[in-house]
Short mmCIF file of C-alpha atoms in Angstrom, two decimals:
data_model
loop_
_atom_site.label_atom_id
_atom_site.label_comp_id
_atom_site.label_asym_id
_atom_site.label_seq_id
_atom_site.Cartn_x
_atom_site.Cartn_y
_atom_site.Cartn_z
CA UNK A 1 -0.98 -23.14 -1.65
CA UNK A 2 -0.46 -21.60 -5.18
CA UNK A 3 -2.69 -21.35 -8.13
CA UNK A 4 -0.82 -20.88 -11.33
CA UNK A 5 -1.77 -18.72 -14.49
CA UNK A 6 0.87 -19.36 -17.52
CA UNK A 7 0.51 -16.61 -20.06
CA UNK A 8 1.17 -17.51 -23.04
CA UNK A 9 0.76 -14.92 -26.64
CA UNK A 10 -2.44 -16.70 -27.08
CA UNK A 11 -3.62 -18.68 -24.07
CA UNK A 12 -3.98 -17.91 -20.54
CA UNK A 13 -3.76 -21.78 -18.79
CA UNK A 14 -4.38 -22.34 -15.21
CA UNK A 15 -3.01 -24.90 -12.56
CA UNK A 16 -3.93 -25.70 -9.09
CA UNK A 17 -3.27 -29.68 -7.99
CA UNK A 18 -5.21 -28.90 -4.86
CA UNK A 19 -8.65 -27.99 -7.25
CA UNK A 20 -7.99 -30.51 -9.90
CA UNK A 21 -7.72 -27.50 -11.92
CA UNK A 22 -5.46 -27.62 -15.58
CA UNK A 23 -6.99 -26.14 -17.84
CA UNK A 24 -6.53 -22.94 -20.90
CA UNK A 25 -8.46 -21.14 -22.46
CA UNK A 26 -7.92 -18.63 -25.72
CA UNK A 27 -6.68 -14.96 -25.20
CA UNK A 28 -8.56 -12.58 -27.49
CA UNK A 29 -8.11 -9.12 -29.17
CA UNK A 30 -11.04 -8.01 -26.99
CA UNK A 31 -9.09 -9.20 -23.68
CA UNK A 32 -6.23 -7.38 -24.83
CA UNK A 33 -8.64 -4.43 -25.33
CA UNK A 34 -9.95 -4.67 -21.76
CA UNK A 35 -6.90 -5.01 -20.42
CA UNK A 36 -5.79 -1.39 -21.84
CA UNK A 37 -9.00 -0.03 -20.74
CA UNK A 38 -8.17 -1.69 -16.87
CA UNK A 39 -4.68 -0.38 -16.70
CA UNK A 40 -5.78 3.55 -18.37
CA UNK A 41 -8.22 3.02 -15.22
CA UNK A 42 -6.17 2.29 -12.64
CA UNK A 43 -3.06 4.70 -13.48
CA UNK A 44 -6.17 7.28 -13.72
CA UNK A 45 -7.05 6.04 -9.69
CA UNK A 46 -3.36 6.62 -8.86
CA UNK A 47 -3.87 10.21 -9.91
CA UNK A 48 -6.70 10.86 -7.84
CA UNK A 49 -9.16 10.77 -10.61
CA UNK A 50 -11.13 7.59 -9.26
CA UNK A 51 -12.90 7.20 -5.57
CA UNK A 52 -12.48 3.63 -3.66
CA UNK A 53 -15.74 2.58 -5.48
CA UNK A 54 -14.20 2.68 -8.58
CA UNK A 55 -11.06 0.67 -7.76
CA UNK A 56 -13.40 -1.95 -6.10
CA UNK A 57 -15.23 -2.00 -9.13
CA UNK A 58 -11.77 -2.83 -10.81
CA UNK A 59 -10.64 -5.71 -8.50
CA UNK A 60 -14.38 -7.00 -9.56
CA UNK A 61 -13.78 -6.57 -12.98
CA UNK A 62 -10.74 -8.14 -13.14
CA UNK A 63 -11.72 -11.06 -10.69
CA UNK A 64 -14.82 -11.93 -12.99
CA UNK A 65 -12.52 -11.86 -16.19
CA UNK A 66 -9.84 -14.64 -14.80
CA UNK A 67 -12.63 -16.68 -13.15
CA UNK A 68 -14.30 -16.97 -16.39
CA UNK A 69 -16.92 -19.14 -17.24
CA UNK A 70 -15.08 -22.14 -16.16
CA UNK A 71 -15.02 -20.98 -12.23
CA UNK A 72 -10.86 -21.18 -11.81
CA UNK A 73 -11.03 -18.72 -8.86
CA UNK A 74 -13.66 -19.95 -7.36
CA UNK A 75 -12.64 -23.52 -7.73
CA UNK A 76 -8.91 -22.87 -6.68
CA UNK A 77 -10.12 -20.90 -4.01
CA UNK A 78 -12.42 -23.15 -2.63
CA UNK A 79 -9.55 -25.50 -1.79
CA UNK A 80 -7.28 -23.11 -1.23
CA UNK A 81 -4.89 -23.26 2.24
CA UNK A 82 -3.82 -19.72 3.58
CA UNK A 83 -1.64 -18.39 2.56
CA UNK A 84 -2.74 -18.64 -1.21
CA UNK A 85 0.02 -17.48 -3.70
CA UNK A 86 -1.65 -16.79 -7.14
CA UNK A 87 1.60 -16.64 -9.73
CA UNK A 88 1.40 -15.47 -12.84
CA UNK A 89 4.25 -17.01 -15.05
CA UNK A 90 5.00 -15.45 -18.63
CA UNK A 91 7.79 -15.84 -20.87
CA UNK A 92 11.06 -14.27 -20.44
CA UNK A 93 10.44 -11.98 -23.30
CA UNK A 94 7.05 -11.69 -22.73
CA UNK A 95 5.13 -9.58 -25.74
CA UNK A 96 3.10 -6.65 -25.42
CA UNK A 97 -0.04 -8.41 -24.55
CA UNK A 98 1.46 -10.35 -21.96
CA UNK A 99 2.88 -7.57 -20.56
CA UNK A 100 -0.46 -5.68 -20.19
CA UNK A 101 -1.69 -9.12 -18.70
CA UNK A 102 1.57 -8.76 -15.82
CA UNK A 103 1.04 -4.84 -15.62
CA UNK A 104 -2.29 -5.27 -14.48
CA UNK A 105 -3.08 -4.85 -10.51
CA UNK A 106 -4.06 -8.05 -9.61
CA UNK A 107 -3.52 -6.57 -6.20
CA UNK A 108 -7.33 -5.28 -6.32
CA UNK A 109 -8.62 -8.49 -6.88
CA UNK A 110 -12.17 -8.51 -5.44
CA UNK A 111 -15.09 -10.45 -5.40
CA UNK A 112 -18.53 -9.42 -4.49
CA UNK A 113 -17.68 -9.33 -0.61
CA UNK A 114 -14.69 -7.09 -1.02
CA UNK A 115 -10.59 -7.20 -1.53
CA UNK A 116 -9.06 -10.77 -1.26
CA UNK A 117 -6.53 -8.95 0.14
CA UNK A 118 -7.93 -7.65 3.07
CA UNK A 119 -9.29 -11.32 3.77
CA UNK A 120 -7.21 -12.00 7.05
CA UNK A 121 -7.95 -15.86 6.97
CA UNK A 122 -7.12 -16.35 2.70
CA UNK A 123 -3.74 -14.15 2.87
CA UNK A 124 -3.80 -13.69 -1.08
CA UNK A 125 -0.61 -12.64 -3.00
CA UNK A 126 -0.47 -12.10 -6.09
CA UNK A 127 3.03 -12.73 -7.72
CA UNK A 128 4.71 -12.17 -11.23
CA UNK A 129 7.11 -14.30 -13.04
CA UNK A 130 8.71 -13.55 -15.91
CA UNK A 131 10.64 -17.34 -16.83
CA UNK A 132 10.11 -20.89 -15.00
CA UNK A 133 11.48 -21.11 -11.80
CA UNK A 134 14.76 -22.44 -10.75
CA UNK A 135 17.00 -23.45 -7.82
CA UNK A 136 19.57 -21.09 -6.87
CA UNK A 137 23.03 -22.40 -7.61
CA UNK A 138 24.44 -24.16 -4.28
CA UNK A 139 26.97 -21.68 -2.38
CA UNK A 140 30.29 -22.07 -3.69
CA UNK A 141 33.22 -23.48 -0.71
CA UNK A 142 35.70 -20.71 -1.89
CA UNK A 143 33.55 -17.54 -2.27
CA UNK A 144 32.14 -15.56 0.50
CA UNK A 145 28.45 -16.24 0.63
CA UNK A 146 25.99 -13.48 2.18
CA UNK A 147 22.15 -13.93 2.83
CA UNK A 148 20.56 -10.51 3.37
CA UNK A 149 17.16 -9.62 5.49
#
C-alpha cells in the first residue's frame, strides 16, 4: 500500500485511497524553519555529535509534524497493508523549500513506540520522487534490451 505526500511551494497534500485520505494543508515559513533546524540536527548525529535518544527524538519530531492535526499517519496507517510505501512526490525542479522537505530523513520516522522501520509486520519505506511517475518506454524489437539485478 502507498500513502502519498505531493509537495508543492506552498502545500503539502496527502493521498491514501485505502484511508479515504485527500487532503492539503498550507506550508509555512515556520515549517521551513523547522525543517532547517531537523536537517542541522541530523547531519550533526551523522558526526557523532547526537546519541540514539536524540535521533529517536527526531523520527518523533518529524512523525508528529506530517501527522498533523488532521491524523494522516495515523489514519493511513491504520489501514495500511505491509509493505507500506510512503512517497513523497515534488516537482521536477523542486525549490529550496521543497528540497529541505525531500532532504529530510524520513527514514527515522518514529512514533511513541519506536522506528516504523524496525516494525517487522508494517515494512515502512519511505521513497522520494522528484516528477509524476511514468511507464518505461516498451523495449524496442531492434535494440538489445538488458534488465540488470
Amino acid at each position: 500500500m502507498t500513502t502519498i505526500f505531493d509537495l508543492e511551494a506552498d502545500r503539502l497534500s496527502a493521498r491514501c485511497p485505502n484511508a479515504d485520505l485527500d487532503e492539503s494543508r498550507p506550508l509555512t515559513a515556520a515549517d521551513e524553519s523547522r525543517f532547517r533546524g531537523w536537517i542541522q540536527h541530523y547531519h550533526r548525529s551523522q558526526q557523532g555529535h547526537s546519541d540514539d535518544a536524540s535521533r529517536l527524538q527526531l523520527g518523533r519530531e518529524l512523525y508528529d509534524w506530517l501527522d498533523g492535526g488532521e491524523g494522516w499517519l495515523a489514519r493511513a496507517r491504520a489501514t495500511a497493508v505491509a509493505p507500506w510505501t510512503v512517497e513523497f512526490r515534488a516537482p521536477r525542479d523542486p525549490d529550496n523549500a521543497i528540497r529541505r522537505l525531500l532532504q529530510l530523513p524520513w527514514e527515522l520516522l518514529a512514533d511513541k513506540r519506536g522506528y516504523l522501520a524496525a516494525d517487522l509486520a508494517l515494512r515502512y519505506s519511505p521513497v522520494r520522487r522528484l516528477g509524476e511517475p511514468t511507464s518505461p518506454e516498451p523495449p524496442s524489437p531492434y535494440r538489445l534490451s538488458l534488465a540488470f539485478m
